[in-house]
Amino acid sequence: MSRSSDELGDWNRSQIHHFFNVEVPKILASSCTCSLENCIEFASTLLQTNRLEPVDWQGNKSYTLVAHEKGKVIQFRLELLNDHINDLATRIYGPMVPIYHGNPELAGFPLPVWSKSASDDPSRILQDKTLRTLAPEVARIVRVVQASIHKLDRLPLVLTHTDLAELNVFIDDEGHFTGVIDFDEAAIDPFGMSIWCLYECYIGFMDDGRFHFFGNRTTSGKTAAQILETSFWKTLWTNVPENIDKSALYVALAFGVNHRTLGIFLKCRVDANNEFHMTKLEYARSIIPTLPSL
């Protein structure tokens, strides 16, 4: 379900407000300031144009502007891009990875930090009694994943984009991939870890705190989600080497979904009164039981 233009506008304003009023102050010293106006002024000077537009989907840890006439995008980030990872992504994926340039004038710009992907630990997640109580079906599958982690050794290690959500994928009008951005948090992981995005982003949606798979039915009687999922797996198995272990790949998928939806609970306990916690748990309860059997 797509957002209306009004909902998208409200959401973007909320993201921008959160970035400058919540995230930026966490990084800056109290003596420093960085405002929306500062960033727009800097971008205008750097790109030599006043014709700047915020992108339609803002991240919660960056602020992005586009200058169409210049063919440029400028992003103000809390975290520095990792040159090594982006160079590696370019060598592997070629033109799918946009070319970016850091500005040397920003060496003293007060938004530097680099974050690395966290590693998941199912046993720590299972220690959370509230999670086991609220989502026993999820806890059961996490136990299966925990017992199957050794299978990940059967998979090749690949450069894995850790956030292949809609915001980071570009397609043309015919639905062909034309680019992928934000490789800065990429990690070397077993093949299949990033397939979580299929279930969370491309065959379902969150609406009013509830996750739904696309339920509109075709003439075959199957739902759109079922057709898309079947098409994905058919295409994947047609194109990967024959020696890829299916059972191991399904473990990698489940491990990736666990980390995406439950990874936050490595740092804190589930709080039933915390809306963000409940949203993450809703994703987990809705998606994890539907994954291919391990």
Tab-separated table of C-alpha atoms in Angstrom:
chain	number	residue	atom	x	y	z
A	1	MET	CA	0.000	0.000	0.000
A	2	SER	CA	1.562	3.280	-1.083
A	3	ARG	CA	1.383	6.449	0.954
A	4	SER	CA	-0.738	9.382	-0.205
A	5	SER	CA	1.126	12.562	-1.097
A	6	ASP	CA	-0.103	14.195	2.132
A	7	GLU	CA	1.022	11.213	4.228
A	8	LEU	CA	4.388	11.180	2.457
A	9	GLY	CA	4.824	14.899	3.081
A	10	ASP	CA	4.011	14.511	6.768
A	11	TRP	CA	6.337	11.521	7.048
A	12	ASN	CA	9.203	13.371	5.351
A	13	ARG	CA	8.764	16.409	7.587
A	14	SER	CA	8.816	14.109	10.586
A	15	GLN	CA	12.017	12.435	9.373
A	16	ILE	CA	13.741	15.762	8.722
A	17	HIS	CA	12.678	17.130	12.110
A	18	HIS	CA	13.917	13.968	13.814
A	19	PHE	CA	17.279	14.163	12.029
A	20	PHE	CA	18.066	17.768	12.922
A	21	ASN	CA	16.471	17.884	16.366
A	22	VAL	CA	17.173	14.410	17.735
A	23	GLU	CA	19.955	12.644	15.837
A	24	VAL	CA	22.286	15.558	15.055
A	25	PRO	CA	22.470	16.809	18.679
A	26	LYS	CA	23.594	13.322	19.739
A	27	ILE	CA	26.703	13.715	17.573
A	28	LEU	CA	27.560	17.392	17.838
A	29	ALA	CA	29.300	19.055	20.719
A	30	SER	CA	27.035	21.468	22.566
A	31	SER	CA	29.018	24.371	21.119
A	32	CYS	CA	28.253	23.340	17.520
A	33	THR	CA	25.122	23.887	15.505
A	34	CYS	CA	23.838	22.310	12.338
A	35	SER	CA	20.407	23.229	11.045
A	36	LEU	CA	18.292	22.499	8.007
A	37	GLU	CA	19.012	26.018	6.790
A	38	ASN	CA	22.781	25.498	7.211
A	39	CYS	CA	22.675	22.408	5.028
A	40	ILE	CA	20.565	23.995	2.297
A	41	GLU	CA	22.855	27.029	2.197
A	42	PHE	CA	25.956	24.845	2.022
A	43	ALA	CA	24.460	22.669	-0.751
A	44	SER	CA	23.443	25.739	-2.734
A	45	THR	CA	26.970	27.144	-2.514
A	46	LEU	CA	28.668	23.837	-3.293
A	47	LEU	CA	26.501	23.016	-6.315
A	48	GLN	CA	26.083	26.627	-7.452
A	49	THR	CA	22.308	26.465	-7.690
A	50	ASN	CA	19.264	27.447	-5.684
A	51	ARG	CA	17.134	24.826	-7.410
A	52	LEU	CA	17.349	22.158	-4.757
A	53	GLU	CA	14.657	19.685	-3.753
A	54	PRO	CA	14.555	17.254	-0.841
A	55	VAL	CA	14.210	13.659	-2.003
A	56	ASP	CA	10.785	12.096	-1.530
A	57	TRP	CA	11.984	9.554	1.033
A	58	GLN	CA	14.340	10.869	3.694
A	59	GLY	CA	16.355	8.578	5.942
A	60	ASN	CA	16.310	9.059	9.688
A	61	LYS	CA	20.097	9.497	9.873
A	62	SER	CA	20.702	11.719	6.869
A	63	TYR	CA	19.272	14.641	4.924
A	64	THR	CA	19.330	14.407	1.128
A	65	LEU	CA	18.832	17.047	-1.556
A	66	VAL	CA	18.792	16.689	-5.336
A	67	ALA	CA	19.740	19.283	-7.958
A	68	HIS	CA	18.138	17.957	-11.142
A	69	GLU	CA	19.693	20.534	-13.459
A	70	LYS	CA	23.153	19.608	-12.182
A	71	GLY	CA	22.525	15.873	-12.124
A	72	LYS	CA	23.778	15.794	-8.541
A	73	VAL	CA	22.588	14.502	-5.194
A	74	ILE	CA	24.066	15.805	-1.949
A	75	GLN	CA	23.593	14.004	1.337
A	76	PHE	CA	24.362	15.255	4.829
A	77	ARG	CA	25.058	12.246	7.001
A	78	LEU	CA	25.667	11.355	10.608
A	79	GLU	CA	28.117	8.718	9.424
A	80	LEU	CA	31.009	8.887	6.997
A	81	LEU	CA	30.782	6.664	3.953
A	82	ASN	CA	33.312	3.857	4.012
A	83	ASP	CA	35.567	4.289	0.974
A	84	HIS	CA	36.841	0.717	1.046
A	85	ILE	CA	33.359	-0.818	1.094
A	86	ASN	CA	32.068	1.482	-1.646
A	87	ASP	CA	35.108	0.777	-3.831
A	88	LEU	CA	34.581	-2.937	-3.297
A	89	ALA	CA	30.885	-2.629	-4.166
A	90	THR	CA	31.777	-0.754	-7.360
A	91	ARG	CA	34.272	-3.422	-8.425
A	92	ILE	CA	31.736	-6.191	-7.832
A	93	TYR	CA	28.498	-4.584	-9.006
A	94	GLY	CA	29.855	-2.055	-11.504
A	95	PRO	CA	27.502	0.688	-12.727
A	96	MET	CA	24.757	-0.403	-10.327
A	97	VAL	CA	26.665	1.507	-7.632
A	98	PRO	CA	26.529	5.306	-8.061
A	99	ILE	CA	29.794	7.215	-8.076
A	100	TYR	CA	30.113	9.495	-5.071
A	101	HIS	CA	32.619	12.113	-4.024
A	102	GLY	CA	33.387	13.272	-0.511
A	103	ASN	CA	34.055	16.987	-0.252
A	104	PRO	CA	37.400	17.811	1.400
A	105	GLU	CA	35.864	21.005	2.743
A	106	LEU	CA	33.655	18.817	4.912
A	107	ALA	CA	36.602	17.403	6.851
A	108	GLY	CA	35.617	19.648	9.749
A	109	PHE	CA	31.886	19.447	9.087
A	110	PRO	CA	30.334	18.354	12.370
A	111	LEU	CA	28.590	15.179	11.268
A	112	PRO	CA	31.265	12.457	11.201
A	113	VAL	CA	30.881	8.928	12.527
A	114	TRP	CA	31.032	5.441	11.053
A	115	SER	CA	28.892	2.521	12.143
A	116	LYS	CA	29.426	-1.163	11.471
A	117	SER	CA	26.930	-3.973	11.068
A	118	ALA	CA	26.095	-5.716	14.315
A	119	SER	CA	26.229	-9.487	14.608
A	120	ASP	CA	23.127	-11.319	15.773
A	121	ASP	CA	23.024	-13.799	18.634
A	122	PRO	CA	19.853	-15.910	18.835
A	123	SER	CA	20.697	-17.181	22.301
A	124	ARG	CA	20.671	-13.635	23.696
A	125	ILE	CA	17.333	-12.922	22.040
A	126	LEU	CA	15.845	-16.058	23.574
A	127	GLN	CA	16.802	-14.855	27.051
A	128	ASP	CA	14.089	-12.185	26.793
A	129	LYS	CA	11.092	-13.584	28.679
A	130	THR	CA	8.749	-10.881	27.356
A	131	LEU	CA	9.601	-11.789	23.777
A	132	ARG	CA	9.038	-15.481	24.487
A	133	THR	CA	5.669	-14.637	26.038
A	134	LEU	CA	4.441	-12.207	23.380
A	135	ALA	CA	5.726	-14.173	20.385
A	136	PRO	CA	6.193	-17.858	21.279
A	137	GLU	CA	5.976	-18.850	17.602
A	138	VAL	CA	8.905	-16.549	16.844
A	139	ALA	CA	10.937	-17.862	19.778
A	140	ARG	CA	10.401	-21.420	18.539
A	141	ILE	CA	11.808	-20.591	15.102
A	142	VAL	CA	14.703	-18.622	16.585
A	143	ARG	CA	15.644	-21.807	18.468
A	144	VAL	CA	15.629	-23.729	15.189
A	145	VAL	CA	17.809	-21.060	13.595
A	146	GLN	CA	20.180	-21.224	16.553
A	147	ALA	CA	20.539	-24.974	16.096
A	148	SER	CA	21.122	-24.576	12.349
A	149	ILE	CA	23.706	-21.784	12.302
A	150	HIS	CA	26.478	-24.258	11.463
A	151	LYS	CA	24.919	-24.619	7.996
A	152	LEU	CA	25.989	-21.073	7.146
A	153	ASP	CA	29.513	-22.442	6.662
A	154	ARG	CA	28.255	-24.165	3.512
A	155	LEU	CA	27.491	-20.851	1.803
A	156	PRO	CA	29.883	-18.552	-0.059
A	157	LEU	CA	30.720	-15.255	1.600
A	158	VAL	CA	29.575	-12.259	-0.427
A	159	LEU	CA	29.518	-8.497	-0.103
A	160	THR	CA	26.038	-8.035	1.327
A	161	HIS	CA	23.990	-4.855	1.222
A	162	THR	CA	22.359	-4.811	4.642
A	163	ASP	CA	19.403	-2.563	3.785
A	164	LEU	CA	17.892	-3.327	0.379
A	165	ALA	CA	14.689	-1.499	1.266
A	166	GLU	CA	12.766	0.559	-1.278
A	167	LEU	CA	14.649	3.727	-0.358
A	168	ASN	CA	17.947	2.296	-1.557
A	169	VAL	CA	16.883	0.641	-4.812
A	170	PHE	CA	16.332	2.469	-8.103
A	171	ILE	CA	14.226	1.081	-10.940
A	172	ASP	CA	13.101	2.407	-14.300
A	173	ASP	CA	9.518	2.711	-15.544
A	174	GLU	CA	9.586	-0.906	-16.726
A	175	GLY	CA	10.691	-2.258	-13.372
A	176	HIS	CA	14.341	-2.946	-14.214
A	177	PHE	CA	16.987	-2.306	-11.569
A	178	THR	CA	19.127	0.688	-12.460
A	179	GLY	CA	21.042	1.313	-9.247
A	180	VAL	CA	21.521	0.586	-5.558
A	181	ILE	CA	22.763	3.129	-3.018
A	182	ASP	CA	23.962	3.172	0.597
A	183	PHE	CA	26.569	0.436	0.536
A	184	ASP	CA	28.322	2.065	3.485
A	185	GLU	CA	26.991	-0.512	5.958
A	186	ALA	CA	27.660	-3.445	3.644
A	187	ALA	CA	29.206	-6.500	5.262
A	188	ILE	CA	30.845	-9.741	4.209
A	189	ASP	CA	28.104	-12.242	5.045
A	190	PRO	CA	26.955	-15.686	3.934
A	191	PHE	CA	24.964	-15.511	0.713
A	192	GLY	CA	21.239	-15.017	1.359
A	193	MET	CA	21.295	-12.815	4.443
A	194	SER	CA	19.734	-9.866	2.601
A	195	ILE	CA	16.695	-11.750	1.271
A	196	TRP	CA	14.751	-10.470	4.290
A	197	CYS	CA	13.920	-7.446	2.124
A	198	LEU	CA	11.721	-9.548	-0.173
A	199	TYR	CA	9.311	-10.287	2.650
A	200	GLU	CA	9.398	-6.988	4.515
A	201	CYS	CA	9.519	-4.547	1.604
A	202	TYR	CA	8.380	-6.098	-1.666
A	203	ILE	CA	5.558	-8.553	-0.991
A	204	GLY	CA	4.010	-6.899	2.042
A	205	PHE	CA	3.506	-3.641	3.904
A	206	MET	CA	2.965	-2.217	7.368
A	207	ASP	CA	-0.307	-0.357	7.881
A	208	ASP	CA	-1.494	1.135	11.154
A	209	GLY	CA	0.782	-1.078	13.206
A	210	ARG	CA	-0.127	-4.303	11.423
A	211	PHE	CA	1.893	-6.089	8.751
A	212	HIS	CA	0.059	-7.488	5.736
A	213	PHE	CA	1.202	-9.502	2.748
A	214	PHE	CA	-0.282	-8.313	-0.543
A	215	GLY	CA	-3.619	-10.116	-0.536
A	216	ASN	CA	-5.209	-9.138	-3.840
A	217	ARG	CA	-5.926	-12.325	-5.779
A	218	THR	CA	-5.323	-13.090	-9.434
A	219	THR	CA	-7.441	-15.269	-11.703
A	220	SER	CA	-5.367	-18.245	-10.552
A	221	GLY	CA	-6.666	-17.751	-7.031
A	222	LYS	CA	-3.198	-17.018	-5.677
A	223	THR	CA	-2.409	-13.780	-3.896
A	224	ALA	CA	-0.004	-11.232	-5.325
A	225	ALA	CA	2.405	-12.016	-2.487
A	226	GLN	CA	2.374	-15.722	-3.310
A	227	ILE	CA	3.039	-15.077	-6.999
A	228	LEU	CA	5.863	-12.636	-6.295
A	229	GLU	CA	7.479	-14.954	-3.749
A	230	THR	CA	7.283	-17.947	-6.098
A	231	SER	CA	8.697	-15.897	-8.959
A	232	PHE	CA	11.587	-14.694	-6.807
A	233	TRP	CA	12.643	-18.169	-5.692
A	234	LYS	CA	12.257	-19.618	-9.192
A	235	THR	CA	14.450	-16.853	-10.610
A	236	LEU	CA	17.025	-17.195	-7.851
A	237	TRP	CA	17.412	-20.975	-8.143
A	238	THR	CA	17.659	-20.660	-11.929
A	239	ASN	CA	20.549	-18.220	-11.664
A	240	VAL	CA	22.710	-19.374	-8.740
A	241	PRO	CA	25.301	-22.174	-8.992
A	242	GLU	CA	23.914	-25.667	-8.527
A	243	ASN	CA	26.123	-26.275	-5.509
A	244	ILE	CA	24.344	-23.653	-3.394
A	245	ASP	CA	22.834	-25.549	-0.460
A	246	LYS	CA	19.106	-24.776	-0.263
A	247	SER	CA	18.738	-25.631	3.398
A	248	ALA	CA	21.729	-23.440	4.251
A	249	LEU	CA	20.339	-20.563	2.210
A	250	TYR	CA	17.030	-20.790	4.059
A	251	VAL	CA	18.969	-20.592	7.336
A	252	ALA	CA	20.753	-17.472	6.051
A	253	LEU	CA	17.386	-15.955	5.138
A	254	ALA	CA	15.907	-16.729	8.560
A	255	PHE	CA	19.038	-15.429	10.278
A	256	GLY	CA	18.808	-12.219	8.244
A	257	VAL	CA	15.135	-11.721	9.098
A	258	ASN	CA	15.855	-12.394	12.770
A	259	HIS	CA	18.590	-9.783	12.794
A	260	ARG	CA	16.466	-7.258	10.908
A	261	THR	CA	13.399	-7.600	13.118
A	262	LEU	CA	14.818	-8.705	16.471
A	263	GLY	CA	18.360	-7.335	16.417
A	264	ILE	CA	17.336	-4.328	18.503
A	265	PHE	CA	16.589	-6.686	21.380
A	266	LEU	CA	20.263	-7.585	21.633
A	267	LYS	CA	20.683	-4.178	23.261
A	268	CYS	CA	17.496	-3.959	25.311
A	269	ARG	CA	14.545	-5.981	26.527
A	270	VAL	CA	11.186	-5.957	24.785
A	271	ASP	CA	8.986	-3.202	26.189
A	272	ALA	CA	5.315	-3.880	25.456
A	273	ASN	CA	4.589	-0.160	25.886
A	274	ASN	CA	7.215	0.911	23.353
A	275	GLU	CA	5.631	1.478	19.927
A	276	PHE	CA	8.883	0.889	18.043
A	277	HIS	CA	9.490	-2.376	19.892
A	278	MET	CA	5.979	-3.547	19.087
A	279	THR	CA	6.419	-2.627	15.416
A	280	LYS	CA	9.590	-4.722	15.221
A	281	LEU	CA	7.838	-7.588	16.965
A	282	GLU	CA	4.903	-7.294	14.553
A	283	TYR	CA	7.279	-7.679	11.608
A	284	ALA	CA	8.820	-10.729	13.267
A	285	ARG	CA	5.489	-12.383	14.132
A	286	SER	CA	4.121	-11.797	10.639
A	287	ILE	CA	7.168	-12.712	8.551
A	288	ILE	CA	9.277	-15.296	10.380
A	289	PRO	CA	6.604	-18.060	10.524
A	290	THR	CA	6.010	-17.711	6.748
A	291	LEU	CA	9.642	-18.303	5.735
A	292	PRO	CA	10.687	-21.520	3.961
A	293	SER	CA	11.002	-24.380	6.434
A	294	LEU	CA	14.459	-25.027	7.847
